[in-house]
Each structure stands twice: as structure tokens, then as C-alpha cells.
Amino acid sequence: MTARIGVVTFPGSLDDRDTQRAIRVAGAEPVALWHKDKDLKQVDAVVLCGGFSYGDYLRAGAIARFSPVMDTVIDQARAGLPVLGICNGFQILTEAHLLPGGMLGNDHLHFICRDQKLRVENAGTAWTGDYSAGQEIHIPLKNMDGRYVADRRTLDELEAEGRVAFRYMDFNPNGSLNDIAGITNAAGNVVGLMPHPEHAVEPLIGTGRTDGLPFFTSILKKLVNA
């Protein structure tokens, strides 16, 4: 049976179609989910895609967190449903307290769009199993509010528990503390990151590499072997 992975569209989402395509390229079935619907259509995993939900009013992700679909996503994520938040999706996950910390404006106060080098720090989550710890990858990055922040106790816990999933290399593009590009929850089923793996699944787009594809093959293998 083909794994079904839901992709939530909010007003202002930009990368829902790209994410659906990445899921399809990996061999799973993408399922479109609308922000006003609480029904997740019996999907096996959910991706909160990138964009500018609700125009980033108040704070990036702050309004989307209260969309009806998020009530179900939050409940099921806490029950073990795999959830990936990409860029704006990462912001939504922090606003929903599925991941700790928060996102602020880039320290240089400019939108940034570049190919970004990352190091895989945790290859044991539902979304990173096809990577190796310490592996260096290149993933497109585009954000205005990408600076990850948290209090010192939270940062120490993330580091001590191995919950930093990805770290920026060579250049910190937004001032994120500890060079953090992505994190995971303690259970490893919820992962958020600022770069966009859905733009790096085919050699003709994005970085010209396929370094983002393992996100989607990882969850596919996780679901098939569950």
C-alpha cells in the first residue's frame, strides 16, 4: 500500500505544489489538506510547507497555528504522527509548541535566498533516516524570519539530547543561535528546519543536486517498516 503524506495549504503558502511533487518523486502519494478542515484524510504523515501564511502578520506562523487543521495536527503529532515543518512550517511548529524556541527576523534585516550548506546532526528521526550523522548537504534557503532563538536552558537541552537535527555550515545566514538550522522533538517524529528540501529533489532544479530527497524517502521507509 502506498504511503499517503498530507501537505497543508494555508493562505499565503507558496511551496505546497513543490512539496507535493517532492513526495511524488520519492514514491509516496501526496494528499492536499486545506487549513480550514480538521480532517487529515487518514494520511500517514503531514508536511507543513513553506510560504508566508496569513502574510506573516503578528509573527510568522502565529495565525496559522490557530487554523482548524492544526488542532488535529497537534493532537496527532503528540500521539506519534510524523510531521515535518519547512520554513514557515517550522515557524508554525514553534508557535504550536510542538517544537521549542521561536523564530525572529534575520539579524541583518534582509530577506535571504541562497544555496546553503548544512551538516546533518541527527540521522535518527522519522525524516532523517536516509542521511548519516555528520553528512554535509546543500539545500536552498529563503527566508526573512529565519533566526532560531531559545533560552539557554532550552538550547542546552537540545544539544545534550541530540535534538539539533541540522546546523548551518560555513556561513550563518540569519543569526540563528548555535548555528541551528533545524531541530526535532524528543520522540523524533516532529522535525522543523528553515531550508527547503523540496527544492532539491531533482538535478534540474534548486541546487542541481538531490540532497533534499532523503527527507521524503526517509519517511517513506519509516512508514513502510512501521
mmCIF file with all atom_site columns, C-alpha atoms in Angstrom:
data_model
loop_
_atom_site.group_PDB
_atom_site.id
_atom_site.type_symbol
_atom_site.label_atom_id
_atom_site.label_alt_id
_atom_site.label_comp_id
_atom_site.label_asym_id
_atom_site.label_entity_id
_atom_site.label_seq_id
_atom_site.pdbx_PDB_ins_code
_atom_site.Cartn_x
_atom_site.Cartn_y
_atom_site.Cartn_z
_atom_site.occupancy
_atom_site.B_iso_or_equiv
_atom_site.pdbx_formal_charge
_atom_site.auth_seq_id
_atom_site.auth_comp_id
_atom_site.auth_asym_id
_atom_site.auth_atom_id
_atom_site.pdbx_PDB_model_num
ATOM 1   C CA . MET A 1 1   ? 0.000   0.000  0.000   1.00 0.00 ? 1   MET A CA 1
ATOM 2   C CA . THR A 1 2   ? 1.356   3.434  -0.966  1.00 0.00 ? 2   THR A CA 1
ATOM 3   C CA . ALA A 1 3   ? 2.135   5.776  1.940   1.00 0.00 ? 3   ALA A CA 1
ATOM 4   C CA . ARG A 1 4   ? -0.033  8.900  1.960   1.00 0.00 ? 4   ARG A CA 1
ATOM 5   C CA . ILE A 1 5   ? 1.602   12.154 3.077   1.00 0.00 ? 5   ILE A CA 1
ATOM 6   C CA . GLY A 1 6   ? -0.542  15.239 3.621   1.00 0.00 ? 6   GLY A CA 1
ATOM 7   C CA . VAL A 1 7   ? 0.583   18.733 2.639   1.00 0.00 ? 7   VAL A CA 1
ATOM 8   C CA . VAL A 1 8   ? -1.258  21.579 4.369   1.00 0.00 ? 8   VAL A CA 1
ATOM 9   C CA . THR A 1 9   ? -2.057  24.728 2.394   1.00 0.00 ? 9   THR A CA 1
ATOM 10  C CA . PHE A 1 10  ? -2.628  27.955 4.336   1.00 0.00 ? 10  PHE A CA 1
ATOM 11  C CA . PRO A 1 11  ? -3.470  31.354 2.841   1.00 0.00 ? 11  PRO A CA 1
ATOM 12  C CA . GLY A 1 12  ? -0.040  32.543 1.709   1.00 0.00 ? 12  GLY A CA 1
ATOM 13  C CA . SER A 1 13  ? 1.539   29.096 1.279   1.00 0.00 ? 13  SER A CA 1
ATOM 14  C CA . LEU A 1 14  ? 3.986   29.145 -1.631  1.00 0.00 ? 14  LEU A CA 1
ATOM 15  C CA . ASP A 1 15  ? 5.576   25.725 -1.720  1.00 0.00 ? 15  ASP A CA 1
ATOM 16  C CA . ASP A 1 16  ? 2.673   23.300 -1.378  1.00 0.00 ? 16  ASP A CA 1
ATOM 17  C CA . ARG A 1 17  ? 2.853   22.152 -5.003  1.00 0.00 ? 17  ARG A CA 1
ATOM 18  C CA . ASP A 1 18  ? 6.629   21.760 -4.854  1.00 0.00 ? 18  ASP A CA 1
ATOM 19  C CA . THR A 1 19  ? 6.277   19.713 -1.680  1.00 0.00 ? 19  THR A CA 1
ATOM 20  C CA . GLN A 1 20  ? 3.618   17.514 -3.247  1.00 0.00 ? 20  GLN A CA 1
ATOM 21  C CA . ARG A 1 21  ? 5.921   16.918 -6.192  1.00 0.00 ? 21  ARG A CA 1
ATOM 22  C CA . ALA A 1 22  ? 8.826   16.002 -3.919  1.00 0.00 ? 22  ALA A CA 1
ATOM 23  C CA . ILE A 1 23  ? 6.625   13.457 -2.158  1.00 0.00 ? 23  ILE A CA 1
ATOM 24  C CA . ARG A 1 24  ? 5.600   12.005 -5.501  1.00 0.00 ? 24  ARG A CA 1
ATOM 25  C CA . VAL A 1 25  ? 9.222   11.817 -6.679  1.00 0.00 ? 25  VAL A CA 1
ATOM 26  C CA . ALA A 1 26  ? 10.083  9.883  -3.510  1.00 0.00 ? 26  ALA A CA 1
ATOM 27  C CA . GLY A 1 27  ? 7.390   7.326  -4.296  1.00 0.00 ? 27  GLY A CA 1
ATOM 28  C CA . ALA A 1 28  ? 4.621   8.291  -1.877  1.00 0.00 ? 28  ALA A CA 1
ATOM 29  C CA . GLU A 1 29  ? 1.162   9.733  -2.548  1.00 0.00 ? 29  GLU A CA 1
ATOM 30  C CA . PRO A 1 30  ? 0.739   13.453 -1.741  1.00 0.00 ? 30  PRO A CA 1
ATOM 31  C CA . VAL A 1 31  ? -2.602  14.438 -0.237  1.00 0.00 ? 31  VAL A CA 1
ATOM 32  C CA . ALA A 1 32  ? -3.702  18.084 -0.308  1.00 0.00 ? 32  ALA A CA 1
ATOM 33  C CA . LEU A 1 33  ? -5.008  19.324 3.057   1.00 0.00 ? 33  LEU A CA 1
ATOM 34  C CA . TRP A 1 34  ? -6.822  22.651 3.496   1.00 0.00 ? 34  TRP A CA 1
ATOM 35  C CA . HIS A 1 35  ? -6.217  24.834 6.540   1.00 0.00 ? 35  HIS A CA 1
ATOM 36  C CA . LYS A 1 36  ? -9.919  25.137 7.377   1.00 0.00 ? 36  LYS A CA 1
ATOM 37  C CA . ASP A 1 37  ? -10.503 21.383 7.547   1.00 0.00 ? 37  ASP A CA 1
ATOM 38  C CA . LYS A 1 38  ? -9.822  19.353 10.673  1.00 0.00 ? 38  LYS A CA 1
ATOM 39  C CA . ASP A 1 39  ? -9.930  16.085 8.722   1.00 0.00 ? 39  ASP A CA 1
ATOM 40  C CA . LEU A 1 40  ? -6.449  14.833 7.818   1.00 0.00 ? 40  LEU A CA 1
ATOM 41  C CA . LYS A 1 41  ? -7.922  12.264 5.402   1.00 0.00 ? 41  LYS A CA 1
ATOM 42  C CA . GLN A 1 42  ? -6.207  9.376  7.150   1.00 0.00 ? 42  GLN A CA 1
ATOM 43  C CA . VAL A 1 43  ? -2.725  10.377 5.986   1.00 0.00 ? 43  VAL A CA 1
ATOM 44  C CA . ASP A 1 44  ? 0.335   8.632  7.379   1.00 0.00 ? 44  ASP A CA 1
ATOM 45  C CA . ALA A 1 45  ? 2.381   11.830 7.834   1.00 0.00 ? 45  ALA A CA 1
ATOM 46  C CA . VAL A 1 46  ? 1.990   15.589 7.387   1.00 0.00 ? 46  VAL A CA 1
ATOM 47  C CA . VAL A 1 47  ? 4.184   18.336 5.939   1.00 0.00 ? 47  VAL A CA 1
ATOM 48  C CA . LEU A 1 48  ? 3.637   21.994 6.817   1.00 0.00 ? 48  LEU A CA 1
ATOM 49  C CA . CYS A 1 49  ? 5.129   23.696 3.780   1.00 0.00 ? 49  CYS A CA 1
ATOM 50  C CA . GLY A 1 50  ? 6.922   26.982 3.268   1.00 0.00 ? 50  GLY A CA 1
ATOM 51  C CA . GLY A 1 51  ? 5.479   30.360 2.416   1.00 0.00 ? 51  GLY A CA 1
ATOM 52  C CA . PHE A 1 52  ? 4.039   33.324 4.284   1.00 0.00 ? 52  PHE A CA 1
ATOM 53  C CA . SER A 1 53  ? 0.889   32.025 5.966   1.00 0.00 ? 53  SER A CA 1
ATOM 54  C CA . TYR A 1 54  ? -1.559  34.847 6.622   1.00 0.00 ? 54  TYR A CA 1
ATOM 55  C CA . GLY A 1 55  ? 1.059   37.283 5.360   1.00 0.00 ? 55  GLY A CA 1
ATOM 56  C CA . ASP A 1 56  ? 3.237   36.705 8.449   1.00 0.00 ? 56  ASP A CA 1
ATOM 57  C CA . TYR A 1 57  ? 1.026   39.143 10.348  1.00 0.00 ? 57  TYR A CA 1
ATOM 58  C CA . LEU A 1 58  ? 1.655   39.379 14.108  1.00 0.00 ? 58  LEU A CA 1
ATOM 59  C CA . ARG A 1 59  ? 4.554   36.887 13.807  1.00 0.00 ? 59  ARG A CA 1
ATOM 60  C CA . ALA A 1 60  ? 5.445   34.325 11.189  1.00 0.00 ? 60  ALA A CA 1
ATOM 61  C CA . GLY A 1 61  ? 3.209   31.308 11.808  1.00 0.00 ? 61  GLY A CA 1
ATOM 62  C CA . ALA A 1 62  ? 1.336   32.894 14.707  1.00 0.00 ? 62  ALA A CA 1
ATOM 63  C CA . ILE A 1 63  ? -2.078  32.967 12.999  1.00 0.00 ? 63  ILE A CA 1
ATOM 64  C CA . ALA A 1 64  ? -1.689  29.688 11.109  1.00 0.00 ? 64  ALA A CA 1
ATOM 65  C CA . ARG A 1 65  ? -1.146  27.943 14.425  1.00 0.00 ? 65  ARG A CA 1
ATOM 66  C CA . PHE A 1 66  ? -4.840  28.571 15.157  1.00 0.00 ? 66  PHE A CA 1
ATOM 67  C CA . SER A 1 67  ? -6.161  27.224 11.845  1.00 0.00 ? 67  SER A CA 1
ATOM 68  C CA . PRO A 1 68  ? -8.665  24.367 12.363  1.00 0.00 ? 68  PRO A CA 1
ATOM 69  C CA . VAL A 1 69  ? -6.339  21.838 10.745  1.00 0.00 ? 69  VAL A CA 1
ATOM 70  C CA . MET A 1 70  ? -3.712  22.499 13.400  1.00 0.00 ? 70  MET A CA 1
ATOM 71  C CA . ASP A 1 71  ? -5.952  21.227 16.201  1.00 0.00 ? 71  ASP A CA 1
ATOM 72  C CA . THR A 1 72  ? -5.808  17.806 14.596  1.00 0.00 ? 72  THR A CA 1
ATOM 73  C CA . VAL A 1 73  ? -2.145  18.059 13.610  1.00 0.00 ? 73  VAL A CA 1
ATOM 74  C CA . ILE A 1 74  ? -1.161  18.950 17.186  1.00 0.00 ? 74  ILE A CA 1
ATOM 75  C CA . ASP A 1 75  ? -3.186  16.112 18.720  1.00 0.00 ? 75  ASP A CA 1
ATOM 76  C CA . GLN A 1 76  ? -1.930  13.509 16.275  1.00 0.00 ? 76  GLN A CA 1
ATOM 77  C CA . ALA A 1 77  ? 1.677   14.714 16.401  1.00 0.00 ? 77  ALA A CA 1
ATOM 78  C CA . ARG A 1 78  ? 1.636   14.269 20.160  1.00 0.00 ? 78  ARG A CA 1
ATOM 79  C CA . ALA A 1 79  ? 0.291   10.766 19.538  1.00 0.00 ? 79  ALA A CA 1
ATOM 80  C CA . GLY A 1 80  ? 3.176   9.959  17.186  1.00 0.00 ? 80  GLY A CA 1
ATOM 81  C CA . LEU A 1 81  ? 2.130   11.166 13.715  1.00 0.00 ? 81  LEU A CA 1
ATOM 82  C CA . PRO A 1 82  ? 5.250   12.185 11.743  1.00 0.00 ? 82  PRO A CA 1
ATOM 83  C CA . VAL A 1 83  ? 5.171   15.927 10.991  1.00 0.00 ? 83  VAL A CA 1
ATOM 84  C CA . LEU A 1 84  ? 7.726   17.944 9.017   1.00 0.00 ? 84  LEU A CA 1
ATOM 85  C CA . GLY A 1 85  ? 7.727   21.754 9.093   1.00 0.00 ? 85  GLY A CA 1
ATOM 86  C CA . ILE A 1 86  ? 9.664   23.502 6.334   1.00 0.00 ? 86  ILE A CA 1
ATOM 87  C CA . CYS A 1 87  ? 10.497  27.219 6.762   1.00 0.00 ? 87  CYS A CA 1
ATOM 88  C CA . ASN A 1 88  ? 7.080   28.731 7.549   1.00 0.00 ? 88  ASN A CA 1
ATOM 89  C CA . GLY A 1 89  ? 6.084   25.255 8.675   1.00 0.00 ? 89  GLY A CA 1
ATOM 90  C CA . PHE A 1 90  ? 8.952   25.313 11.175  1.00 0.00 ? 90  PHE A CA 1
ATOM 91  C CA . GLN A 1 91  ? 7.705   28.669 12.408  1.00 0.00 ? 91  GLN A CA 1
ATOM 92  C CA . ILE A 1 92  ? 4.203   27.215 12.818  1.00 0.00 ? 92  ILE A CA 1
ATOM 93  C CA . LEU A 1 93  ? 5.558   24.237 14.778  1.00 0.00 ? 93  LEU A CA 1
ATOM 94  C CA . THR A 1 94  ? 7.259   26.541 17.270  1.00 0.00 ? 94  THR A CA 1
ATOM 95  C CA . GLU A 1 95  ? 4.120   28.666 17.602  1.00 0.00 ? 95  GLU A CA 1
ATOM 96  C CA . ALA A 1 96  ? 2.128   25.473 18.233  1.00 0.00 ? 96  ALA A CA 1
ATOM 97  C CA . HIS A 1 97  ? 4.698   24.368 20.853  1.00 0.00 ? 97  HIS A CA 1
ATOM 98  C CA . LEU A 1 98  ? 5.327   21.118 19.041  1.00 0.00 ? 98  LEU A CA 1
ATOM 99  C CA . LEU A 1 99  ? 8.943   22.287 18.895  1.00 0.00 ? 99  LEU A CA 1
ATOM 100 C CA . PRO A 1 100 ? 10.660  24.562 21.449  1.00 0.00 ? 100 PRO A CA 1
ATOM 101 C CA . GLY A 1 101 ? 12.039  28.021 20.849  1.00 0.00 ? 101 GLY A CA 1
ATOM 102 C CA . GLY A 1 102 ? 10.910  30.583 18.309  1.00 0.00 ? 102 GLY A CA 1
ATOM 103 C CA . MET A 1 103 ? 11.800  32.412 15.115  1.00 0.00 ? 103 MET A CA 1
ATOM 104 C CA . LEU A 1 104 ? 12.777  36.083 14.793  1.00 0.00 ? 104 LEU A CA 1
ATOM 105 C CA . GLY A 1 105 ? 13.722  38.299 11.865  1.00 0.00 ? 105 GLY A CA 1
ATOM 106 C CA . ASN A 1 106 ? 17.112  37.703 10.275  1.00 0.00 ? 106 ASN A CA 1
ATOM 107 C CA . ASP A 1 107 ? 19.827  39.559 12.145  1.00 0.00 ? 107 ASP A CA 1
ATOM 108 C CA . HIS A 1 108 ? 20.764  41.505 9.001   1.00 0.00 ? 108 HIS A CA 1
ATOM 109 C CA . LEU A 1 109 ? 17.083  42.514 8.476   1.00 0.00 ? 109 LEU A CA 1
ATOM 110 C CA . HIS A 1 110 ? 17.011  41.334 4.862   1.00 0.00 ? 110 HIS A CA 1
ATOM 111 C CA . PHE A 1 111 ? 15.314  38.501 3.020   1.00 0.00 ? 111 PHE A CA 1
ATOM 112 C CA . ILE A 1 112 ? 17.878  35.890 2.036   1.00 0.00 ? 112 ILE A CA 1
ATOM 113 C CA . CYS A 1 113 ? 17.797  33.367 -0.803  1.00 0.00 ? 113 CYS A CA 1
ATOM 114 C CA . ARG A 1 114 ? 20.823  31.124 -1.343  1.00 0.00 ? 114 ARG A CA 1
ATOM 115 C CA . ASP A 1 115 ? 22.098  27.578 -1.574  1.00 0.00 ? 115 ASP A CA 1
ATOM 116 C CA . GLN A 1 116 ? 23.020  26.685 1.983   1.00 0.00 ? 116 GLN A CA 1
ATOM 117 C CA . LYS A 1 117 ? 25.475  24.116 3.257   1.00 0.00 ? 117 LYS A CA 1
ATOM 118 C CA . LEU A 1 118 ? 24.233  22.103 6.240   1.00 0.00 ? 118 LEU A CA 1
ATOM 119 C CA . ARG A 1 119 ? 25.569  19.370 8.465   1.00 0.00 ? 119 ARG A CA 1
ATOM 120 C CA . VAL A 1 120 ? 23.239  16.547 9.455   1.00 0.00 ? 120 VAL A CA 1
ATOM 121 C CA . GLU A 1 121 ? 23.453  16.268 13.237  1.00 0.00 ? 121 GLU A CA 1
ATOM 122 C CA . ASN A 1 122 ? 20.688  13.735 13.913  1.00 0.00 ? 122 ASN A CA 1
ATOM 123 C CA . ALA A 1 123 ? 20.001  10.915 11.459  1.00 0.00 ? 123 ALA A CA 1
ATOM 124 C CA . GLY A 1 124 ? 17.688  9.080  13.840  1.00 0.00 ? 124 GLY A CA 1
ATOM 125 C CA . THR A 1 125 ? 14.414  10.922 13.285  1.00 0.00 ? 125 THR A CA 1
ATOM 126 C CA . ALA A 1 126 ? 11.480  9.831  11.144  1.00 0.00 ? 126 ALA A CA 1
ATOM 127 C CA . TRP A 1 127 ? 12.530  12.360 8.500   1.00 0.00 ? 127 TRP A CA 1
ATOM 128 C CA . THR A 1 128 ? 16.333  11.938 8.504   1.00 0.00 ? 128 THR A CA 1
ATOM 129 C CA . GLY A 1 129 ? 16.945  8.182  8.472   1.00 0.00 ? 129 GLY A CA 1
ATOM 130 C CA . ASP A 1 130 ? 18.375  8.180  4.945   1.00 0.00 ? 130 ASP A CA 1
ATOM 131 C CA . TYR A 1 131 ? 21.118  10.591 5.985   1.00 0.00 ? 131 TYR A CA 1
ATOM 132 C CA . SER A 1 132 ? 24.230  9.861  8.021   1.00 0.00 ? 132 SER A CA 1
ATOM 133 C CA . ALA A 1 133 ? 25.223  11.833 11.093  1.00 0.00 ? 133 ALA A CA 1
ATOM 134 C CA . GLY A 1 134 ? 27.909  14.319 10.092  1.00 0.00 ? 134 GLY A CA 1
ATOM 135 C CA . GLN A 1 135 ? 26.891  14.272 6.416   1.00 0.00 ? 135 GLN A CA 1
ATOM 136 C CA . GLU A 1 136 ? 27.231  17.609 4.623   1.00 0.00 ? 136 GLU A CA 1
ATOM 137 C CA . ILE A 1 137 ? 24.423  18.574 2.259   1.00 0.00 ? 137 ILE A CA 1
ATOM 138 C CA . HIS A 1 138 ? 23.334  21.599 0.221   1.00 0.00 ? 138 HIS A CA 1
ATOM 139 C CA . ILE A 1 139 ? 19.721  22.780 0.475   1.00 0.00 ? 139 ILE A CA 1
ATOM 140 C CA . PRO A 1 140 ? 18.106  26.009 -0.842  1.00 0.00 ? 140 PRO A CA 1
ATOM 141 C CA . LEU A 1 141 ? 17.277  28.575 1.831   1.00 0.00 ? 141 LEU A CA 1
ATOM 142 C CA . LYS A 1 142 ? 14.861  31.504 1.528   1.00 0.00 ? 142 LYS A CA 1
ATOM 143 C CA . ASN A 1 143 ? 13.503  33.416 4.496   1.00 0.00 ? 143 ASN A CA 1
ATOM 144 C CA . MET A 1 144 ? 13.002  36.730 6.212   1.00 0.00 ? 144 MET A CA 1
ATOM 145 C CA . ASP A 1 145 ? 12.265  35.432 9.722   1.00 0.00 ? 145 ASP A CA 1
ATOM 146 C CA . GLY A 1 146 ? 14.701  32.559 9.971   1.00 0.00 ? 146 GLY A CA 1
ATOM 147 C CA . ARG A 1 147 ? 16.646  33.331 13.140  1.00 0.00 ? 147 ARG A CA 1
ATOM 148 C CA . TYR A 1 148 ? 16.134  30.485 15.587  1.00 0.00 ? 148 TYR A CA 1
ATOM 149 C CA . VAL A 1 149 ? 16.189  31.585 19.231  1.00 0.00 ? 149 VAL A CA 1
ATOM 150 C CA . ALA A 1 150 ? 15.615  29.908 22.573  1.00 0.00 ? 150 ALA A CA 1
ATOM 151 C CA . ASP A 1 151 ? 16.643  30.449 26.167  1.00 0.00 ? 151 ASP A CA 1
ATOM 152 C CA . ARG A 1 152 ? 19.900  28.966 27.359  1.00 0.00 ? 152 ARG A CA 1
ATOM 153 C CA . ARG A 1 153 ? 18.230  26.079 29.203  1.00 0.00 ? 153 ARG A CA 1
ATOM 154 C CA . THR A 1 154 ? 16.356  25.034 26.048  1.00 0.00 ? 154 THR A CA 1
ATOM 155 C CA . LEU A 1 155 ? 19.484  25.288 23.923  1.00 0.00 ? 155 LEU A CA 1
ATOM 156 C CA . ASP A 1 156 ? 21.419  23.189 26.422  1.00 0.00 ? 156 ASP A CA 1
ATOM 157 C CA . GLU A 1 157 ? 18.675  20.555 26.425  1.00 0.00 ? 157 GLU A CA 1
ATOM 158 C CA . LEU A 1 158 ? 18.571  20.418 22.623  1.00 0.00 ? 158 LEU A CA 1
ATOM 159 C CA . GLU A 1 159 ? 22.318  19.981 22.458  1.00 0.00 ? 159 GLU A CA 1
ATOM 160 C CA . ALA A 1 160 ? 22.538  17.449 25.290  1.00 0.00 ? 160 ALA A CA 1
ATOM 161 C CA . GLU A 1 161 ? 19.677  15.330 23.932  1.00 0.00 ? 161 GLU A CA 1
ATOM 162 C CA . GLY A 1 162 ? 20.932  15.382 20.337  1.00 0.00 ? 162 GLY A CA 1
ATOM 163 C CA . ARG A 1 163 ? 17.829  17.210 19.147  1.00 0.00 ? 163 ARG A CA 1
ATOM 164 C CA . VAL A 1 164 ? 19.624  19.646 16.857  1.00 0.00 ? 164 VAL A CA 1
ATOM 165 C CA . ALA A 1 165 ? 18.840  17.956 13.543  1.00 0.00 ? 165 ALA A CA 1
ATOM 166 C CA . PHE A 1 166 ? 20.732  20.290 11.181  1.00 0.00 ? 166 PHE A CA 1
ATOM 167 C CA . ARG A 1 167 ? 23.326  23.003 11.611  1.00 0.00 ? 167 ARG A CA 1
ATOM 168 C CA . TYR A 1 168 ? 24.450  25.753 9.227   1.00 0.00 ? 168 TYR A CA 1
ATOM 169 C CA . MET A 1 169 ? 27.988  25.373 7.925   1.00 0.00 ? 169 MET A CA 1
ATOM 170 C CA . ASP A 1 170 ? 30.482  27.929 6.591   1.00 0.00 ? 170 ASP A CA 1
ATOM 171 C CA . PHE A 1 171 ? 28.008  30.795 6.971   1.00 0.00 ? 171 PHE A CA 1
ATOM 172 C CA . ASN A 1 172 ? 25.206  31.506 9.420   1.00 0.00 ? 172 ASN A CA 1
ATOM 173 C CA . PRO A 1 173 ? 22.610  33.151 7.135   1.00 0.00 ? 173 PRO A CA 1
ATOM 174 C CA . ASN A 1 174 ? 20.255  34.589 9.734   1.00 0.00 ? 174 ASN A CA 1
ATOM 175 C CA . GLY A 1 175 ? 21.897  34.711 13.137  1.00 0.00 ? 175 GLY A CA 1
ATOM 176 C CA . SER A 1 176 ? 20.332  31.525 14.481  1.00 0.00 ? 176 SER A CA 1
ATOM 177 C CA . LEU A 1 177 ? 21.716  30.606 17.887  1.00 0.00 ? 177 LEU A CA 1
ATOM 178 C CA . ASN A 1 178 ? 24.224  27.744 17.867  1.00 0.00 ? 178 ASN A CA 1
ATOM 179 C CA . ASP A 1 179 ? 24.011  27.814 14.048  1.00 0.00 ? 179 ASP A CA 1
ATOM 180 C CA . ILE A 1 180 ? 20.788  25.793 14.335  1.00 0.00 ? 180 ILE A CA 1
ATOM 181 C CA . ALA A 1 181 ? 19.046  25.144 11.024  1.00 0.00 ? 181 ALA A CA 1
ATOM 182 C CA . GLY A 1 182 ? 16.596  22.501 12.230  1.00 0.00 ? 182 GLY A CA 1
ATOM 183 C CA . ILE A 1 183 ? 15.515  20.622 15.350  1.00 0.00 ? 183 ILE A CA 1
ATOM 184 C CA . THR A 1 184 ? 13.450  17.628 16.375  1.00 0.00 ? 184 THR A CA 1
ATOM 185 C CA . ASN A 1 185 ? 11.162  16.823 19.272  1.00 0.00 ? 185 ASN A CA 1
ATOM 186 C CA . ALA A 1 186 ? 12.223  14.232 21.834  1.00 0.00 ? 186 ALA A CA 1
ATOM 187 C CA . ALA A 1 187 ? 10.263  11.447 20.114  1.00 0.00 ? 187 ALA A CA 1
ATOM 188 C CA . GLY A 1 188 ? 11.821  12.156 16.707  1.00 0.00 ? 188 GLY A CA 1
ATOM 189 C CA . ASN A 1 189 ? 8.515   12.266 14.843  1.00 0.00 ? 189 ASN A CA 1
ATOM 190 C CA . VAL A 1 190 ? 8.334   16.080 14.564  1.00 0.00 ? 190 VAL A CA 1
ATOM 191 C CA . VAL A 1 191 ? 11.115  17.896 12.696  1.00 0.00 ? 191 VAL A CA 1
ATOM 192 C CA . GLY A 1 192 ? 11.372  21.519 11.639  1.00 0.00 ? 192 GLY A CA 1
ATOM 193 C CA . LEU A 1 193 ? 14.001  23.260 9.529   1.00 0.00 ? 193 LEU A CA 1
ATOM 194 C CA . MET A 1 194 ? 14.361  26.556 7.696   1.00 0.00 ? 194 MET A CA 1
ATOM 195 C CA . PRO A 1 195 ? 15.962  25.373 4.404   1.00 0.00 ? 195 PRO A CA 1
ATOM 196 C CA . HIS A 1 196 ? 13.749  23.874 1.687   1.00 0.00 ? 196 HIS A CA 1
ATOM 197 C CA . PRO A 1 197 ? 14.466  20.210 0.883   1.00 0.00 ? 197 PRO A CA 1
ATOM 198 C CA . GLU A 1 198 ? 11.539  20.106 -1.564  1.00 0.00 ? 198 GLU A CA 1
ATOM 199 C CA . HIS A 1 199 ? 13.585  22.335 -3.882  1.00 0.00 ? 199 HIS A CA 1
ATOM 200 C CA . ALA A 1 200 ? 16.448  19.841 -4.003  1.00 0.00 ? 200 ALA A CA 1
ATOM 201 C CA . VAL A 1 201 ? 14.924  16.572 -5.167  1.00 0.00 ? 201 VAL A CA 1
ATOM 202 C CA . GLU A 1 202 ? 15.771  16.705 -8.880  1.00 0.00 ? 202 GLU A CA 1
ATOM 203 C CA . PRO A 1 203 ? 19.052  17.703 -10.558 1.00 0.00 ? 203 PRO A CA 1
ATOM 204 C CA . LEU A 1 204 ? 17.406  20.247 -12.884 1.00 0.00 ? 204 LEU A CA 1
ATOM 205 C CA . ILE A 1 205 ? 16.081  22.491 -10.082 1.00 0.00 ? 205 ILE A CA 1
ATOM 206 C CA . GLY A 1 206 ? 17.305  24.147 -6.912  1.00 0.00 ? 206 GLY A CA 1
ATOM 207 C CA . THR A 1 207 ? 20.934  23.370 -6.133  1.00 0.00 ? 207 THR A CA 1
ATOM 208 C CA . GLY A 1 208 ? 21.280  20.999 -9.088  1.00 0.00 ? 208 GLY A CA 1
ATOM 209 C CA . ARG A 1 209 ? 21.623  18.211 -6.514  1.00 0.00 ? 209 ARG A CA 1
ATOM 210 C CA . THR A 1 210 ? 19.169  15.846 -4.844  1.00 0.00 ? 210 THR A CA 1
ATOM 211 C CA . ASP A 1 211 ? 20.273  16.414 -1.255  1.00 0.00 ? 211 ASP A CA 1
ATOM 212 C CA . GLY A 1 212 ? 16.687  17.121 -0.158  1.00 0.00 ? 212 GLY A CA 1
ATOM 213 C CA . LEU A 1 213 ? 15.187  13.878 -1.425  1.00 0.00 ? 213 LEU A CA 1
ATOM 214 C CA . PRO A 1 214 ? 16.228  11.779 1.612   1.00 0.00 ? 214 PRO A CA 1
ATOM 215 C CA . PHE A 1 215 ? 13.731  13.718 3.758   1.00 0.00 ? 215 PHE A CA 1
ATOM 216 C CA . PHE A 1 216 ? 10.942  12.167 1.760   1.00 0.00 ? 216 PHE A CA 1
ATOM 217 C CA . THR A 1 217 ? 12.481  8.737  1.214   1.00 0.00 ? 217 THR A CA 1
ATOM 218 C CA . SER A 1 218 ? 13.268  8.584  4.950   1.00 0.00 ? 218 SER A CA 1
ATOM 219 C CA . ILE A 1 219 ? 9.657   8.988  5.987   1.00 0.00 ? 219 ILE A CA 1
ATOM 220 C CA . LEU A 1 220 ? 8.513   6.591  3.272   1.00 0.00 ? 220 LEU A CA 1
ATOM 221 C CA . LYS A 1 221 ? 10.815  3.863  4.596   1.00 0.00 ? 221 LYS A CA 1
ATOM 222 C CA . LYS A 1 222 ? 9.803   4.652  8.168   1.00 0.00 ? 222 LYS A CA 1
ATOM 223 C CA . LEU A 1 223 ? 6.126   4.218  7.316   1.00 0.00 ? 223 LEU A CA 1
ATOM 224 C CA . VAL A 1 224 ? 6.645   1.069  5.268   1.00 0.00 ? 224 VAL A CA 1
ATOM 225 C CA . ASN A 1 225 ? 8.679   -0.564 8.040   1.00 0.00 ? 225 ASN A CA 1
ATOM 226 C CA . ALA A 1 226 ? 6.429   0.598  10.883  1.00 0.00 ? 226 ALA A CA 1
#
